[in-house]
Amino acid sequence: MKHHARTGTGARGGTRRGIRVAAAAGLTLATAATVGGCAFARPRVVVPPSYYPTPTSTSTGYSTDYPTPSYEPTYSPSPTQETYDPDGRADVSGSNCDFSNSLRQFTYTVSITNPSSTDTYSYDMAVNWMKAKPADGKAYGLHERSITVGPGATETYTAKYTVNQSSIGQFWYTCQITRAQKTRM
């Protein structure tokens, strides 16, 4: 690739040369002013106050100017933050669902555990002995009782229901705790 240089000899050529010399001189002056720091404002640098701790590279991430915390705070709900559910069936369990032919009596052992560590509750209980085959929703008997249970305590009792028939044939039944309404005392 060849470059061609053109030189002018007339008035036009001298004007071009003069413009080039002036532009080069201006560019040189601007460069010198920028390097010297006169042409443009410097960016503002913010220096933190001297009372801030200096960063360190310790494994805890804390500055050595201040003591490292020696404990991690732990939080546990206070007894006043216990939740209260008026349906106390979760606090109740049953066992030994039975029927005595000689006594004509249903029995069911019911245990109630109060989960609160501060409150006493009264439980309004209902136990039903239900027809199992066919399971048509009919009840053979119902037992109702209110029982008070102190904080963290467990009370156990036997629910009973006596059938008023003199002779009973073969039948199928189940025991169900149908109500355990819980009231704070």
Coordinates of C-alpha atoms in Angstrom, one line a residue:
M1 CA 0.0 0.0 0.0
K2 CA 1.4 3.3 -1.0
H3 CA 0.9 6.6 0.8
H4 CA 0.8 9.7 -1.2
A5 CA 1.8 13.0 0.4
R6 CA 0.6 16.1 -1.0
T7 CA 2.3 19.4 -0.6
G8 CA 0.9 22.6 -1.5
T9 CA 2.8 25.6 -2.7
G10 CA 0.1 28.2 -3.0
A11 CA -1.9 30.0 -0.4
R12 CA -4.1 27.1 0.2
G13 CA -1.2 24.8 1.0
G14 CA 0.1 27.2 3.6
T15 CA -3.3 27.5 5.2
R16 CA -3.5 23.8 5.7
R17 CA -0.1 23.6 7.1
G18 CA -0.9 26.4 9.6
I19 CA -4.1 24.8 10.7
R20 CA -2.2 21.5 11.3
V21 CA 0.5 23.2 13.3
A22 CA -2.1 25.1 15.4
A23 CA -4.1 21.9 16.1
A24 CA -1.0 20.0 17.1
A25 CA 0.0 22.8 19.4
G26 CA -3.4 22.8 21.0
L27 CA -3.4 19.1 21.5
T28 CA 0.0 19.2 23.1
L29 CA -1.1 22.0 25.4
A30 CA -4.3 20.0 26.4
T31 CA -2.2 16.9 27.1
A32 CA 0.2 18.8 29.2
A33 CA -2.6 20.5 31.2
T34 CA -4.4 17.1 31.8
V35 CA -1.2 15.5 33.0
G36 CA -0.5 18.4 35.3
G37 CA -4.0 18.2 36.7
C38 CA -5.3 21.6 35.6
A39 CA -7.7 20.8 32.8
F40 CA -10.2 18.5 34.6
A41 CA -11.3 18.3 38.2
R42 CA -10.0 15.3 40.1
P43 CA -12.5 12.7 41.4
R44 CA -13.5 13.3 45.0
V45 CA -12.1 10.7 47.5
V46 CA -14.0 10.2 50.7
V47 CA -11.7 9.3 53.7
P48 CA -13.5 7.4 56.5
P49 CA -13.3 9.0 59.9
S50 CA -10.5 7.8 62.1
Y51 CA -12.9 6.4 64.7
Y52 CA -14.1 3.5 62.4
P53 CA -12.3 0.2 63.1
T54 CA -9.8 -0.8 60.5
P55 CA -10.8 -3.9 58.6
T56 CA -8.8 -7.0 59.5
S57 CA -8.5 -10.5 58.0
T58 CA -9.2 -12.5 61.2
S59 CA -11.3 -15.6 60.9
T60 CA -14.1 -14.1 63.0
G61 CA -14.5 -11.1 60.8
Y62 CA -14.2 -8.7 63.7
S63 CA -11.6 -6.0 64.1
T64 CA -9.0 -6.7 66.7
D65 CA -9.8 -3.2 68.1
Y66 CA -13.0 -4.5 69.6
P67 CA -13.6 -7.7 71.6
T68 CA -15.2 -10.7 69.8
P69 CA -18.6 -11.7 71.1
S70 CA -18.3 -14.8 73.3
Y71 CA -21.8 -16.1 72.8
E72 CA -24.5 -16.5 70.3
P73 CA -27.9 -15.3 71.4
T74 CA -30.6 -18.0 71.6
Y75 CA -34.3 -17.4 71.7
S76 CA -37.0 -19.8 73.0
P77 CA -40.6 -19.1 73.4
S78 CA -41.7 -18.0 76.8
P79 CA -44.5 -19.9 78.5
T80 CA -46.9 -17.1 77.8
Q81 CA -46.4 -17.7 74.0
E82 CA -47.9 -21.2 74.1
T83 CA -50.6 -21.7 71.5
Y84 CA -54.1 -22.5 72.7
D85 CA -56.4 -24.7 70.7
P86 CA -59.9 -25.3 72.2
D87 CA -60.1 -28.6 70.4
G88 CA -58.1 -30.8 72.9
R89 CA -58.4 -34.1 71.0
A90 CA -54.7 -33.9 70.2
D91 CA -54.0 -34.0 74.0
V92 CA -56.1 -37.2 74.4
S93 CA -55.5 -40.9 73.7
G94 CA -57.6 -44.0 74.3
S95 CA -56.9 -47.7 74.8
N96 CA -58.6 -51.0 75.9
C97 CA -61.9 -50.6 73.9
D98 CA -64.0 -53.4 75.4
F99 CA -67.5 -54.8 76.0
S100 CA -68.4 -57.1 79.0
N101 CA -71.3 -59.5 78.2
S102 CA -71.8 -60.3 81.9
L103 CA -72.0 -56.6 82.9
R104 CA -73.5 -55.5 79.6
Q105 CA -71.0 -52.7 79.8
F106 CA -68.7 -50.8 77.3
T107 CA -65.4 -49.6 78.7
Y108 CA -62.6 -47.4 77.2
T109 CA -59.5 -46.1 79.0
V110 CA -58.9 -42.4 78.3
S111 CA -55.6 -40.6 79.0
I112 CA -55.4 -36.8 78.8
T113 CA -52.0 -35.0 78.9
N114 CA -51.9 -31.2 79.4
P115 CA -49.1 -29.9 77.2
S116 CA -49.0 -26.5 78.9
S117 CA -46.3 -25.9 81.4
T118 CA -48.2 -23.0 83.1
D119 CA -52.0 -23.4 82.5
T120 CA -54.6 -25.7 84.0
Y121 CA -57.3 -26.9 81.6
S122 CA -60.7 -28.4 81.9
Y123 CA -61.5 -31.0 79.3
D124 CA -65.2 -31.6 78.4
M125 CA -65.0 -35.2 77.1
A126 CA -67.4 -37.3 75.0
V127 CA -66.7 -41.0 74.2
N128 CA -68.9 -42.9 71.8
W129 CA -69.1 -46.7 71.2
M130 CA -70.1 -46.8 67.5
K131 CA -71.5 -49.5 65.3
A132 CA -68.7 -50.9 63.2
K133 CA -70.4 -53.4 60.8
P134 CA -72.1 -51.8 59.0
A135 CA -70.5 -48.5 60.0
D136 CA -73.7 -46.5 59.6
G137 CA -73.0 -43.7 62.0
K138 CA -75.2 -45.1 64.8
A139 CA -73.9 -45.1 68.4
Y140 CA -74.5 -47.9 70.9
G141 CA -73.6 -45.7 73.8
L142 CA -72.2 -42.3 74.9
H143 CA -70.1 -41.3 77.9
E144 CA -69.6 -37.6 78.9
R145 CA -67.4 -36.2 81.6
S146 CA -65.4 -33.1 82.5
I147 CA -61.9 -33.5 83.9
T148 CA -59.4 -31.0 85.1
V149 CA -55.7 -31.5 84.2
G150 CA -52.9 -29.4 85.7
P151 CA -49.9 -28.1 83.9
G152 CA -47.8 -30.9 82.4
A153 CA -49.9 -33.5 84.2
T154 CA -51.6 -36.6 82.8
E155 CA -55.0 -37.9 84.0
T156 CA -56.4 -41.3 83.1
Y157 CA -59.9 -42.6 83.7
T158 CA -62.2 -45.3 82.4
A159 CA -65.2 -44.3 80.4
K160 CA -68.2 -46.6 80.9
Y161 CA -71.6 -47.1 79.3
T162 CA -74.1 -49.8 80.4
V163 CA -76.5 -51.3 77.8
N164 CA -80.1 -51.5 78.9
Q165 CA -80.9 -54.8 77.1
S166 CA -81.1 -58.1 78.9
S167 CA -79.7 -60.2 76.0
I168 CA -77.2 -59.0 73.4
G169 CA -76.2 -61.0 70.4
Q170 CA -73.0 -60.7 68.4
F171 CA -72.2 -57.2 67.1
W172 CA -69.2 -55.1 66.1
Y173 CA -68.3 -51.8 67.7
T174 CA -65.5 -49.2 67.8
C175 CA -64.6 -46.7 70.5
Q176 CA -64.2 -43.0 69.5
I177 CA -63.3 -39.9 71.4
T178 CA -65.7 -37.5 69.7
R179 CA -65.2 -34.4 71.8
A180 CA -62.4 -33.0 74.1
Q181 CA -63.4 -29.3 74.4
K182 CA -60.5 -27.6 76.2
T183 CA -61.1 -24.6 78.5
R184 CA -58.4 -22.6 80.3
M185 CA -59.0 -22.4 84.1

